């Protein structure tokens, strides 16, 4: 702090306010009792802002929910071909294991999150993985605003299994169709007025 004060000719309070702002962005990591370190600046810092916009209410809320679903679809449908092309037998086996766990496990949401992480890992692009996780997390943050899925466990498992089968068969068209089918259900919930809090028919 003293070096920064001298370099920029500012007060200690100014330096501390600047560091707090950088911490909010993930650029620095302030560890009390240890010091201030260079942060990872992960994309997850955008998550609170996306959640805030989705909770504004009215037309802004509905637009944000639809936008989140659309961004997820554009991103994931655009990447599935790369996964089909690059996924190894081990990658397919890992996806299949998660699908099998979905059929019997308690936490479907956590298995879905793991599935998403594994699904795009073959792309070998760290930024892609962060973006997928950011929009997956952000959508699930606001999911209560659009209502829970109508699908039962068997349907959810089947939709994930179809994706895995397409990847195993190296069938890009089938994988893309499976992804689109999944997002049809997501977009349907966004568009259903009966699931929007505070609205009447």
Tab-separated table of C-alpha atoms in Angstrom:
chain	number	residue	atom	x	y	z
A	1	UNK	CA	0.000	0.000	0.000
A	2	UNK	CA	2.818	2.394	0.822
A	3	UNK	CA	4.453	1.804	-2.551
A	4	UNK	CA	1.190	2.422	-4.365
A	5	UNK	CA	0.578	5.589	-2.358
A	6	UNK	CA	4.001	6.897	-3.326
A	7	UNK	CA	3.785	5.826	-6.972
A	8	UNK	CA	0.356	7.361	-7.621
A	9	UNK	CA	0.618	10.151	-5.008
A	10	UNK	CA	-2.688	9.270	-3.386
A	11	UNK	CA	-3.923	8.607	0.146
A	12	UNK	CA	-4.137	5.241	1.874
A	13	UNK	CA	-7.946	5.363	1.692
A	14	UNK	CA	-7.801	5.832	-2.083
A	15	UNK	CA	-5.493	2.839	-2.456
A	16	UNK	CA	-7.716	0.672	-0.294
A	17	UNK	CA	-10.866	1.676	-2.187
A	18	UNK	CA	-9.117	0.860	-5.466
A	19	UNK	CA	-8.002	-2.533	-4.155
A	20	UNK	CA	-11.536	-3.337	-2.990
A	21	UNK	CA	-12.836	-2.494	-6.454
A	22	UNK	CA	-10.208	-4.755	-8.024
A	23	UNK	CA	-11.117	-7.496	-5.565
A	24	UNK	CA	-14.774	-7.282	-6.646
A	25	UNK	CA	-13.621	-7.921	-10.209
A	26	UNK	CA	-11.435	-10.841	-9.155
A	27	UNK	CA	-8.282	-9.051	-10.299
A	28	UNK	CA	-6.738	-9.124	-6.830
A	29	UNK	CA	-7.269	-11.420	-3.875
A	30	UNK	CA	-7.094	-9.728	-0.470
A	31	UNK	CA	-6.200	-12.216	2.248
A	32	UNK	CA	-6.450	-10.570	5.622
A	33	UNK	CA	-3.356	-11.133	7.683
A	34	UNK	CA	-1.348	-12.248	4.642
A	35	UNK	CA	-1.502	-9.525	2.029
A	36	UNK	CA	-2.884	-8.796	-1.413
A	37	UNK	CA	-2.214	-11.155	-4.305
A	38	UNK	CA	-2.895	-11.235	-8.024
A	39	UNK	CA	-6.320	-12.833	-8.521
A	40	UNK	CA	-7.651	-15.168	-11.181
A	41	UNK	CA	-10.266	-12.709	-12.543
A	42	UNK	CA	-12.610	-15.579	-13.353
A	43	UNK	CA	-15.730	-14.911	-15.382
A	44	UNK	CA	-17.858	-15.913	-12.398
A	45	UNK	CA	-17.547	-12.323	-11.151
A	46	UNK	CA	-20.275	-11.505	-13.703
A	47	UNK	CA	-22.721	-13.901	-12.037
A	48	UNK	CA	-24.121	-11.505	-9.381
A	49	UNK	CA	-24.780	-8.890	-12.069
A	50	UNK	CA	-26.673	-11.373	-14.229
A	51	UNK	CA	-28.724	-12.490	-11.231
A	52	UNK	CA	-29.530	-8.874	-10.306
A	53	UNK	CA	-30.754	-8.091	-13.829
A	54	UNK	CA	-32.897	-11.218	-13.869
A	55	UNK	CA	-34.570	-10.175	-10.607
A	56	UNK	CA	-35.527	-6.665	-11.704
A	57	UNK	CA	-39.047	-7.743	-12.546
A	58	UNK	CA	-41.468	-6.836	-15.313
A	59	UNK	CA	-40.430	-6.830	-18.952
A	60	UNK	CA	-36.744	-6.513	-18.033
A	61	UNK	CA	-36.947	-9.754	-16.056
A	62	UNK	CA	-38.683	-11.687	-18.814
A	63	UNK	CA	-36.248	-10.407	-21.399
A	64	UNK	CA	-33.250	-11.347	-19.257
A	65	UNK	CA	-34.534	-14.869	-18.658
A	66	UNK	CA	-35.104	-15.397	-22.371
A	67	UNK	CA	-31.685	-13.941	-23.161
A	68	UNK	CA	-29.958	-16.273	-20.711
A	69	UNK	CA	-31.645	-19.300	-22.256
A	70	UNK	CA	-30.745	-18.114	-25.751
A	71	UNK	CA	-27.088	-17.476	-24.890
A	72	UNK	CA	-26.809	-20.945	-23.367
A	73	UNK	CA	-28.339	-22.516	-26.462
A	74	UNK	CA	-26.133	-20.577	-28.890
A	75	UNK	CA	-23.009	-21.390	-26.910
A	76	UNK	CA	-23.656	-25.058	-26.201
A	77	UNK	CA	-25.213	-25.941	-29.564
A	78	UNK	CA	-22.313	-24.210	-31.263
A	79	UNK	CA	-19.776	-26.246	-29.311
A	80	UNK	CA	-21.313	-29.705	-29.450
A	81	UNK	CA	-19.777	-30.437	-32.857
A	82	UNK	CA	-16.304	-29.867	-31.435
A	83	UNK	CA	-17.059	-32.287	-28.619
A	84	UNK	CA	-18.263	-34.946	-31.068
A	85	UNK	CA	-15.074	-34.487	-33.057
A	86	UNK	CA	-12.623	-34.523	-30.163
A	87	UNK	CA	-14.171	-36.646	-27.403
A	88	UNK	CA	-12.119	-39.703	-26.501
A	89	UNK	CA	-13.483	-43.038	-25.349
A	90	UNK	CA	-12.609	-41.985	-21.801
A	91	UNK	CA	-14.589	-38.765	-22.220
A	92	UNK	CA	-17.629	-40.710	-23.417
A	93	UNK	CA	-17.265	-43.171	-20.535
A	94	UNK	CA	-17.151	-40.292	-18.023
A	95	UNK	CA	-20.332	-38.795	-19.487
A	96	UNK	CA	-22.067	-42.158	-19.420
A	97	UNK	CA	-21.117	-42.619	-15.771
A	98	UNK	CA	-22.783	-39.326	-14.863
A	99	UNK	CA	-25.924	-40.305	-16.777
A	100	UNK	CA	-26.001	-43.605	-14.873
A	101	UNK	CA	-25.654	-41.700	-11.590
A	102	UNK	CA	-28.530	-39.413	-12.591
A	103	UNK	CA	-30.783	-42.438	-12.771
A	104	UNK	CA	-30.253	-43.344	-9.114
A	105	UNK	CA	-28.638	-40.375	-7.338
A	106	UNK	CA	-30.336	-37.758	-5.193
A	107	UNK	CA	-28.940	-34.492	-6.568
A	108	UNK	CA	-29.964	-34.216	-10.214
A	109	UNK	CA	-28.844	-30.592	-10.424
A	110	UNK	CA	-25.313	-31.421	-9.321
A	111	UNK	CA	-25.103	-34.306	-11.779
A	112	UNK	CA	-26.337	-32.001	-14.545
A	113	UNK	CA	-23.648	-29.495	-13.652
A	114	UNK	CA	-20.978	-32.196	-13.761
A	115	UNK	CA	-22.357	-33.392	-17.101
A	116	UNK	CA	-22.024	-29.884	-18.566
A	117	UNK	CA	-18.427	-29.603	-17.372
A	118	UNK	CA	-17.503	-32.952	-18.902
A	119	UNK	CA	-19.466	-32.360	-22.093
A	120	UNK	CA	-17.275	-29.508	-23.288
A	121	UNK	CA	-13.955	-30.510	-21.746
A	122	UNK	CA	-12.837	-32.137	-25.034
A	123	UNK	CA	-12.899	-28.657	-26.610
A	124	UNK	CA	-9.682	-27.992	-24.657
A	125	UNK	CA	-10.531	-24.330	-24.224
A	126	UNK	CA	-10.431	-22.945	-20.694
A	127	UNK	CA	-12.446	-19.857	-21.650
A	128	UNK	CA	-15.186	-22.022	-23.153
A	129	UNK	CA	-15.449	-24.023	-19.927
A	130	UNK	CA	-15.711	-20.835	-17.865
A	131	UNK	CA	-18.395	-19.404	-20.145
A	132	UNK	CA	-20.427	-22.616	-20.090
A	133	UNK	CA	-20.207	-22.767	-16.306
A	134	UNK	CA	-21.073	-19.053	-15.931
A	135	UNK	CA	-24.241	-19.280	-17.999
A	136	UNK	CA	-25.228	-22.655	-16.542
A	137	UNK	CA	-24.849	-21.296	-12.987
A	138	UNK	CA	-26.598	-18.036	-13.862
A	139	UNK	CA	-29.546	-19.829	-15.417
A	140	UNK	CA	-29.941	-22.115	-12.401
A	141	UNK	CA	-29.733	-19.064	-10.112
A	142	UNK	CA	-32.860	-17.684	-11.756
A	143	UNK	CA	-34.632	-20.977	-12.469
A	144	UNK	CA	-37.104	-20.457	-9.575
A	145	UNK	CA	-38.397	-17.430	-11.498
A	146	UNK	CA	-39.515	-19.620	-14.399
A	147	UNK	CA	-40.667	-22.656	-12.458
A	148	UNK	CA	-39.205	-26.109	-12.096
A	149	UNK	CA	-38.984	-28.463	-15.084
A	150	UNK	CA	-42.029	-30.601	-15.809
A	151	UNK	CA	-39.847	-33.551	-16.735
A	152	UNK	CA	-39.556	-36.532	-14.426
A	153	UNK	CA	-36.248	-38.206	-13.644
A	154	UNK	CA	-36.574	-40.758	-16.443
A	155	UNK	CA	-37.075	-38.034	-19.058
A	156	UNK	CA	-34.112	-36.024	-17.802
A	157	UNK	CA	-31.879	-39.091	-17.843
A	158	UNK	CA	-33.050	-40.031	-21.333
A	159	UNK	CA	-32.289	-36.572	-22.742
A	160	UNK	CA	-28.757	-36.709	-21.431
A	161	UNK	CA	-28.323	-40.304	-22.606
A	162	UNK	CA	-29.309	-39.325	-26.163
A	163	UNK	CA	-26.521	-36.742	-26.212
A	164	UNK	CA	-23.979	-39.307	-25.023
A	165	UNK	CA	-25.156	-41.845	-27.598
A	166	UNK	CA	-24.739	-39.285	-30.382
A	167	UNK	CA	-21.210	-38.449	-29.255
A	168	UNK	CA	-20.333	-42.142	-29.016
A	169	UNK	CA	-21.615	-42.632	-32.575
A	170	UNK	CA	-19.721	-39.518	-33.786
A	171	UNK	CA	-23.038	-38.203	-35.091
A	172	UNK	CA	-22.855	-34.408	-34.987
A	173	UNK	CA	-26.343	-33.908	-36.420
A	174	UNK	CA	-27.910	-36.172	-33.793
A	175	UNK	CA	-25.975	-34.466	-30.995
A	176	UNK	CA	-27.100	-31.033	-32.193
A	177	UNK	CA	-30.708	-32.202	-32.452
A	178	UNK	CA	-30.519	-33.546	-28.892
A	179	UNK	CA	-29.180	-30.225	-27.635
A	180	UNK	CA	-31.906	-28.289	-29.462
A	181	UNK	CA	-34.572	-30.569	-28.016
A	182	UNK	CA	-33.283	-29.898	-24.512
A	183	UNK	CA	-33.442	-26.136	-25.015
A	184	UNK	CA	-36.953	-26.322	-26.452
A	185	UNK	CA	-38.077	-27.361	-22.972
A	186	UNK	CA	-36.023	-24.613	-21.327
A	187	UNK	CA	-37.421	-21.927	-23.630
A	188	UNK	CA	-40.924	-23.264	-23.123
A	189	UNK	CA	-40.673	-22.613	-19.397
A	190	UNK	CA	-39.406	-19.084	-19.991
A	191	UNK	CA	-42.395	-18.383	-22.237
A	192	UNK	CA	-45.059	-19.844	-19.938
A	193	UNK	CA	-46.850	-16.904	-18.291
A	194	UNK	CA	-48.283	-19.118	-15.537
A	195	UNK	CA	-44.782	-19.682	-14.154
A	196	UNK	CA	-43.901	-16.019	-13.863
A	197	UNK	CA	-44.023	-14.820	-10.252
A	198	UNK	CA	-46.395	-11.959	-9.557
A	199	UNK	CA	-48.439	-12.419	-12.728
A	200	UNK	CA	-52.022	-13.548	-13.089
A	201	UNK	CA	-53.713	-15.167	-16.027
